[in-house]
mmCIF file of C-alpha atoms in Angstrom:
data_model
loop_
_atom_site.group_PDB
_atom_site.id
_atom_site.type_symbol
_atom_site.label_atom_id
_atom_site.label_comp_id
_atom_site.label_asym_id
_atom_site.label_seq_id
_atom_site.Cartn_x
_atom_site.Cartn_y
_atom_site.Cartn_z
ATOM 1 C CA MET V 1 0.000 0.000 0.000
ATOM 2 C CA THR V 2 1.343 3.424 -0.987
ATOM 3 C CA ALA V 3 1.541 5.932 1.853
ATOM 4 C CA LEU V 4 -0.586 9.064 1.521
ATOM 5 C CA LEU V 5 1.722 10.936 3.910
ATOM 6 C CA LYS V 6 5.444 10.208 3.921
ATOM 7 C CA ILE V 7 7.907 11.917 6.235
ATOM 8 C CA ASP V 8 11.418 11.257 4.981
ATOM 9 C CA ASN V 9 14.366 11.816 7.342
ATOM 10 C CA VAL V 10 13.008 15.120 8.684
ATOM 11 C CA SER V 11 15.114 17.044 11.197
ATOM 12 C CA GLN V 12 14.600 20.501 12.662
ATOM 13 C CA THR V 13 17.085 22.717 14.460
ATOM 14 C CA PHE V 14 16.169 26.209 15.617
ATOM 15 C CA VAL V 15 19.059 28.668 15.464
ATOM 16 C CA ARG V 16 18.696 31.488 17.983
ATOM 17 C CA ASN V 17 20.665 34.738 17.953
ATOM 18 C CA ASP V 18 23.298 34.875 20.711
ATOM 19 C CA LYS V 19 21.993 31.590 22.130
ATOM 20 C CA SER V 20 22.711 27.929 21.610
ATOM 21 C CA SER V 21 20.769 26.147 18.879
ATOM 22 C CA VAL V 22 17.887 23.856 19.801
ATOM 23 C CA GLU V 23 17.558 20.540 18.004
ATOM 24 C CA ALA V 24 13.814 19.859 18.065
ATOM 25 C CA LEU V 25 13.551 16.851 15.717
ATOM 26 C CA ARG V 26 16.051 14.293 14.501
ATOM 27 C CA SER V 27 15.673 11.981 11.483
ATOM 28 C CA ILE V 28 11.921 11.409 11.541
ATOM 29 C CA ASP V 29 10.767 8.671 9.165
ATOM 30 C CA LEU V 30 7.058 7.973 9.156
ATOM 31 C CA SER V 31 4.444 6.777 6.667
ATOM 32 C CA ILE V 32 0.666 7.043 7.049
ATOM 33 C CA ASN V 33 -1.758 5.281 4.736
ATOM 34 C CA GLU V 34 -4.995 6.726 3.391
ATOM 35 C CA GLY V 35 -7.826 6.517 5.899
ATOM 36 C CA GLU V 36 -5.573 5.772 8.877
ATOM 37 C CA PHE V 37 -5.973 7.468 12.245
ATOM 38 C CA VAL V 38 -2.511 7.872 13.779
ATOM 39 C CA SER V 39 -1.518 9.646 16.995
ATOM 40 C CA ILE V 40 1.832 10.885 18.253
ATOM 41 C CA VAL V 41 2.588 10.974 21.983
ATOM 42 C CA GLY V 42 5.695 11.913 23.913
ATOM 43 C CA ALA V 43 7.051 14.143 26.636
ATOM 44 C CA SER V 44 6.459 17.886 26.445
ATOM 45 C CA GLY V 45 9.012 19.577 24.214
ATOM 46 C CA SER V 46 9.658 16.504 22.083
ATOM 47 C CA GLY V 47 8.846 18.324 18.844
ATOM 48 C CA LYS V 48 5.406 16.871 18.136
ATOM 49 C CA SER V 49 3.751 20.179 17.254
ATOM 50 C CA THR V 50 6.840 21.254 15.315
ATOM 51 C CA LEU V 51 6.451 18.176 13.120
ATOM 52 C CA LEU V 52 2.790 18.996 12.513
ATOM 53 C CA ARG V 53 3.726 22.536 11.406
ATOM 54 C CA ILE V 54 6.288 21.081 8.991
ATOM 55 C CA ILE V 55 3.690 18.692 7.545
ATOM 56 C CA ASP V 56 1.239 21.570 7.128
ATOM 57 C CA GLY V 57 3.880 23.591 5.297
ATOM 58 C CA LEU V 58 4.004 26.345 7.912
ATOM 59 C CA LEU V 59 7.646 25.579 8.709
ATOM 60 C CA ALA V 60 10.421 24.339 6.440
ATOM 61 C CA PRO V 61 12.474 21.473 7.908
ATOM 62 C CA SER V 62 16.209 21.915 8.415
ATOM 63 C CA SER V 63 16.673 18.707 6.445
ATOM 64 C CA GLY V 64 14.525 15.968 4.968
ATOM 65 C CA SER V 65 11.209 16.185 3.145
ATOM 66 C CA VAL V 66 7.472 15.626 3.531
ATOM 67 C CA PHE V 67 5.359 14.186 0.723
ATOM 68 C CA VAL V 68 1.578 14.115 0.387
ATOM 69 C CA ASP V 69 0.359 11.698 -2.250
ATOM 70 C CA GLY V 70 3.827 11.770 -3.810
ATOM 71 C CA THR V 71 4.087 15.574 -3.994
ATOM 72 C CA LYS V 72 6.716 17.339 -1.906
ATOM 73 C CA VAL V 73 5.347 19.792 0.653
ATOM 74 C CA ASP V 74 6.891 23.258 0.487
ATOM 75 C CA ARG V 75 3.954 25.434 1.597
ATOM 76 C CA PRO V 76 0.439 25.140 3.069
ATOM 77 C CA GLY V 77 -2.074 23.661 0.659
ATOM 78 C CA PRO V 78 -5.693 22.522 0.382
ATOM 79 C CA ASP V 79 -4.680 18.867 0.716
ATOM 80 C CA ARG V 80 -3.969 19.492 4.429
ATOM 81 C CA ALA V 81 -6.067 21.161 7.128
ATOM 82 C CA MET V 82 -4.927 21.961 10.650
ATOM 83 C CA VAL V 83 -7.034 22.121 13.808
ATOM 84 C CA PHE V 84 -5.247 23.899 16.653
ATOM 85 C CA GLN V 85 -5.686 23.782 20.438
ATOM 86 C CA GLN V 86 -7.705 26.999 20.404
ATOM 87 C CA ASP V 87 -10.726 27.134 18.114
ATOM 88 C CA SER V 88 -9.562 30.308 16.260
ATOM 89 C CA LEU V 89 -13.074 31.032 14.977
ATOM 90 C CA LEU V 90 -13.929 34.460 13.626
ATOM 91 C CA PRO V 91 -16.081 35.988 16.395
ATOM 92 C CA TRP V 92 -18.063 38.246 14.031
ATOM 93 C CA LYS V 93 -19.173 35.348 11.829
ATOM 94 C CA THR V 94 -21.898 32.791 12.471
ATOM 95 C CA VAL V 95 -21.342 29.042 12.664
ATOM 96 C CA ILE V 96 -22.252 28.484 9.026
ATOM 97 C CA GLU V 97 -20.094 31.421 7.922
ATOM 98 C CA ASN V 98 -17.130 30.089 9.908
ATOM 99 C CA VAL V 99 -17.529 26.574 8.528
ATOM 100 C CA GLY V 100 -17.681 27.887 4.976
ATOM 101 C CA TYR V 101 -14.944 30.486 5.397
ATOM 102 C CA GLY V 102 -12.199 28.551 3.591
ATOM 103 C CA LEU V 103 -14.502 27.886 0.662
ATOM 104 C CA THR V 104 -15.464 31.560 0.521
ATOM 105 C CA LEU V 105 -11.790 32.568 0.414
ATOM 106 C CA ALA V 106 -11.334 30.105 -2.460
ATOM 107 C CA GLY V 107 -14.005 31.972 -4.421
ATOM 108 C CA ARG V 108 -16.599 29.212 -4.460
ATOM 109 C CA PRO V 109 -20.191 30.308 -5.260
ATOM 110 C CA LYS V 110 -22.279 31.312 -2.242
ATOM 111 C CA ALA V 111 -24.923 28.615 -2.772
ATOM 112 C CA GLU V 112 -22.229 25.946 -3.001
ATOM 113 C CA VAL V 113 -20.525 27.242 0.136
ATOM 114 C CA GLN V 114 -23.820 27.123 2.041
ATOM 115 C CA ALA V 115 -24.567 23.568 0.891
ATOM 116 C CA ILE V 116 -21.121 22.215 1.773
ATOM 117 C CA ALA V 117 -21.038 24.045 5.107
ATOM 118 C CA GLN V 118 -24.464 22.653 5.989
ATOM 119 C CA ARG V 119 -23.297 19.114 5.211
ATOM 120 C CA PHE V 120 -20.461 19.361 7.714
ATOM 121 C CA ILE V 121 -22.583 21.178 10.263
ATOM 122 C CA ASP V 122 -24.918 18.192 10.130
ATOM 123 C CA MET V 123 -22.020 15.727 10.302
ATOM 124 C CA THR V 124 -20.622 17.381 13.429
ATOM 125 C CA GLY V 125 -23.972 17.566 15.218
ATOM 126 C CA LEU V 126 -24.386 21.333 14.962
ATOM 127 C CA ARG V 127 -27.705 21.518 13.116
ATOM 128 C CA GLY V 128 -29.833 24.234 14.692
ATOM 129 C CA PHE V 129 -26.817 26.376 15.581
ATOM 130 C CA GLU V 130 -26.067 27.702 12.091
ATOM 131 C CA SER V 131 -26.900 31.313 13.037
ATOM 132 C CA HIS V 132 -25.136 31.295 16.399
ATOM 133 C CA TYR V 133 -21.928 33.213 17.003
ATOM 134 C CA PRO V 134 -18.862 31.641 18.692
ATOM 135 C CA HIS V 135 -19.486 33.397 22.015
ATOM 136 C CA GLN V 136 -22.884 31.681 22.178
ATOM 137 C CA LEU V 137 -21.348 28.194 22.002
ATOM 138 C CA SER V 138 -19.674 25.926 24.538
ATOM 139 C CA GLY V 139 -15.988 25.072 24.168
ATOM 140 C CA GLY V 140 -16.817 21.637 22.802
ATOM 141 C CA MET V 141 -19.207 23.082 20.234
ATOM 142 C CA ARG V 142 -16.633 25.643 19.101
ATOM 143 C CA GLN V 143 -14.127 22.872 18.492
ATOM 144 C CA ARG V 144 -16.739 20.967 16.488
ATOM 145 C CA VAL V 145 -17.140 24.089 14.336
ATOM 146 C CA ASN V 146 -13.352 24.134 13.993
ATOM 147 C CA VAL V 147 -13.310 20.504 12.807
ATOM 148 C CA ALA V 148 -16.240 21.141 10.449
ATOM 149 C CA ARG V 149 -14.414 24.123 8.937
ATOM 150 C CA ALA V 150 -11.326 21.973 8.355
ATOM 151 C CA LEU V 151 -13.341 19.178 6.741
ATOM 152 C CA ALA V 152 -15.339 21.559 4.538
ATOM 153 C CA VAL V 153 -12.309 22.306 2.344
ATOM 154 C CA ASP V 154 -12.034 18.554 1.664
ATOM 155 C CA PRO V 155 -8.399 17.991 2.678
ATOM 156 C CA LYS V 156 -6.671 14.680 2.143
ATOM 157 C CA ILE V 157 -5.144 14.876 5.611
ATOM 158 C CA LEU V 158 -6.550 16.322 8.840
ATOM 159 C CA LEU V 159 -3.862 17.504 11.269
ATOM 160 C CA LEU V 160 -4.999 17.841 14.884
ATOM 161 C CA ASP V 161 -2.761 19.616 17.402
ATOM 162 C CA GLU V 162 -4.144 18.886 20.879
ATOM 163 C CA PRO V 163 -7.647 19.914 19.741
ATOM 164 C CA PHE V 164 -9.309 19.112 23.075
ATOM 165 C CA ALA V 165 -6.606 20.403 25.445
ATOM 166 C CA ALA V 166 -8.660 23.421 26.557
ATOM 167 C CA LEU V 167 -11.764 21.384 27.385
ATOM 168 C CA ASP V 168 -12.805 19.993 30.754
ATOM 169 C CA ALA V 169 -12.332 16.253 31.292
ATOM 170 C CA GLN V 170 -15.980 15.281 30.731
ATOM 171 C CA THR V 171 -16.359 17.327 27.543
ATOM 172 C CA ARG V 172 -13.059 15.964 26.273
ATOM 173 C CA GLU V 173 -14.351 12.391 26.621
ATOM 174 C CA ILE V 174 -17.500 13.220 24.675
ATOM 175 C CA MET V 175 -15.511 15.028 21.998
ATOM 176 C CA GLN V 176 -13.356 11.934 21.513
ATOM 177 C CA THR V 177 -16.441 9.910 20.626
ATOM 178 C CA GLU V 178 -17.673 12.744 18.405
ATOM 179 C CA LEU V 179 -14.346 12.821 16.574
ATOM 180 C CA LEU V 180 -14.488 9.067 15.990
ATOM 181 C CA SER V 181 -17.989 9.405 14.587
ATOM 182 C CA ILE V 182 -16.887 12.223 12.263
ATOM 183 C CA TRP V 183 -13.842 10.230 11.142
ATOM 184 C CA GLN V 184 -15.920 7.149 10.413
ATOM 185 C CA LYS V 185 -18.233 9.244 8.225
ATOM 186 C CA SER V 186 -15.541 11.251 6.443
ATOM 187 C CA ARG V 187 -12.812 8.571 6.251
ATOM 188 C CA LYS V 188 -10.139 11.239 6.228
ATOM 189 C CA THR V 189 -6.536 10.442 7.040
ATOM 190 C CA VAL V 190 -5.879 11.883 10.514
ATOM 191 C CA LEU V 191 -2.685 12.676 12.396
ATOM 192 C CA LEU V 192 -3.290 13.692 16.018
ATOM 193 C CA ILE V 193 -0.872 15.192 18.526
ATOM 194 C CA THR V 194 -1.892 14.578 22.118
ATOM 195 C CA HIS V 195 -0.440 14.330 25.614
ATOM 196 C CA GLN V 196 -3.289 12.053 26.691
ATOM 197 C CA ILE V 197 -2.235 8.434 26.158
ATOM 198 C CA ASP V 198 -5.745 7.091 26.726
ATOM 199 C CA GLU V 199 -7.037 9.513 24.072
ATOM 200 C CA ALA V 200 -4.432 8.275 21.587
ATOM 201 C CA VAL V 201 -5.258 4.620 22.241
ATOM 202 C CA PHE V 202 -9.007 5.201 22.088
ATOM 203 C CA LEU V 203 -8.894 7.019 18.751
ATOM 204 C CA SER V 204 -6.045 5.477 16.826
ATOM 205 C CA ASP V 205 -5.023 2.639 14.571
ATOM 206 C CA ARG V 206 -1.388 3.280 15.534
ATOM 207 C CA VAL V 207 0.335 5.328 18.218
ATOM 208 C CA ILE V 208 3.775 6.750 17.429
ATOM 209 C CA VAL V 209 5.903 7.243 20.545
ATOM 210 C CA PHE V 210 8.428 10.086 20.423
ATOM 211 C CA SER V 211 11.580 10.289 22.509
ATOM 212 C CA ALA V 212 12.419 13.386 24.528
ATOM 213 C CA ARG V 213 14.060 16.269 22.646
ATOM 214 C CA PRO V 214 15.418 15.948 20.086
ATOM 215 C CA GLY V 215 12.268 14.127 19.143
ATOM 216 C CA CYS V 216 12.644 10.947 17.142
ATOM 217 C CA VAL V 217 10.468 7.899 16.649
ATOM 218 C CA LYS V 218 11.141 5.698 19.660
ATOM 219 C CA THR V 219 8.633 3.035 18.655
ATOM 220 C CA GLU V 220 5.135 2.598 17.311
ATOM 221 C CA VAL V 221 2.307 0.625 18.852
ATOM 222 C CA ALA V 222 -0.458 -0.959 16.790
ATOM 223 C CA ILE V 223 -3.857 -0.564 18.476
ATOM 224 C CA ASP V 224 -5.679 -3.814 17.733
ATOM 225 C CA LEU V 225 -8.900 -2.886 19.514
ATOM 226 C CA PRO V 226 -12.193 -3.457 17.678
ATOM 227 C CA ARG V 227 -14.094 -0.668 15.962
ATOM 228 C CA PRO V 228 -16.538 0.994 16.313
ATOM 229 C CA ARG V 229 -15.479 2.120 19.783
ATOM 230 C CA ASP V 230 -17.363 3.739 22.641
ATOM 231 C CA LEU V 231 -16.271 4.997 26.043
ATOM 232 C CA ASP V 232 -16.976 1.619 27.666
ATOM 233 C CA LEU V 233 -13.828 0.405 25.901
ATOM 234 C CA LYS V 234 -11.740 2.469 28.325
ATOM 235 C CA ARG V 235 -12.692 0.080 31.122
ATOM 236 C CA HIS V 236 -11.652 -2.995 29.163
ATOM 237 C CA PRO V 237 -8.453 -4.741 30.383
ATOM 238 C CA ALA V 238 -6.957 -4.770 26.855
ATOM 239 C CA PHE V 239 -7.372 -0.996 26.625
ATOM 240 C CA ILE V 240 -5.830 -0.403 30.040
ATOM 241 C CA GLU V 241 -2.937 -2.702 29.122
ATOM 242 C CA GLN V 242 -2.200 -0.665 25.966
ATOM 243 C CA VAL V 243 -2.279 2.620 27.898
ATOM 244 C CA ASP V 244 0.045 1.240 30.596
ATOM 245 C CA HIS V 245 2.456 -0.111 27.969
ATOM 246 C CA ILE V 246 2.789 3.272 26.236
ATOM 247 C CA TRP V 247 3.066 5.153 29.524
ATOM 248 C CA LYS V 248 6.003 2.951 30.559
ATOM 249 C CA LEU V 249 7.746 3.830 27.289
ATOM 250 C CA ILE V 250 7.780 7.555 28.106
ATOM 251 C CA GLU V 251 7.432 7.685 31.902
ATOM 252 C CA ALA V 252 11.113 8.297 32.715
ATOM 253 C CA GLU V 253 11.379 11.104 30.138
ATOM 254 C CA VAL V 254 8.171 12.771 31.348
ATOM 255 C CA ARG V 255 9.343 12.639 34.969
ATOM 256 C CA ALA V 256 12.745 14.052 34.018
ATOM 257 C CA GLY V 257 11.033 16.893 32.151
ATOM 258 C CA VAL V 258 8.869 17.727 35.157
ATOM 259 C CA LYS V 259 11.931 17.880 37.420
ATOM 260 C CA GLN V 260 13.777 20.148 34.986
ATOM 261 C CA GLY V 261 10.801 22.484 34.834
ATOM 262 C CA ALA V 262 10.431 22.601 38.597
#
């Protein structure tokens, strides 16, 4: 099977004026197939979000290359869409205007924008809120608008950078099931960055474990848990075993990072 996303020997070093350089990533090799849901976990500062910015074309790697469907990435493009930690919605636009914003910028006809936006509003469970403004929505609903906006431009790859980090624990759990439902309907290829190991296991086909900085692929763990999944799975011994296994792979590095920050 040909990989939709291929990361080929990507490294990233940040050179700072009058300060020592910081090596964020070292020799990342990773392939993701079409329709896969893959997560990356690792200690804070291991370069996970930096890699996502390189894949999105927002940052050029110091060395190595990224390919989407065989084409080298050298800038942002419509084949990738990023969802950040904060919802970044336009506060003066309604839900349907926010969802259709990327299509509007692309010059698509208004009727077409409305129809596509409505499709993804329905898919993300936001029907009835089309005329609401962001300040009238809960945090979880705003992130659903964010995901709908990303999907509306029909990217090949959805890049998620800690999309639920700002949510409370209960809402985060519900949003995980919502994301799975959206993914099952859209069948997009998804790469998720998260600090929550249980979130990665619950959502993913594979979990990529990064080492501490400079980040590199320490190992990958195949998640052989049945789909479709619901929150009851998190109480299953096989799920707990997977979470514990991944935690043990990064525990020493996480603890060392906490001590350094203290």
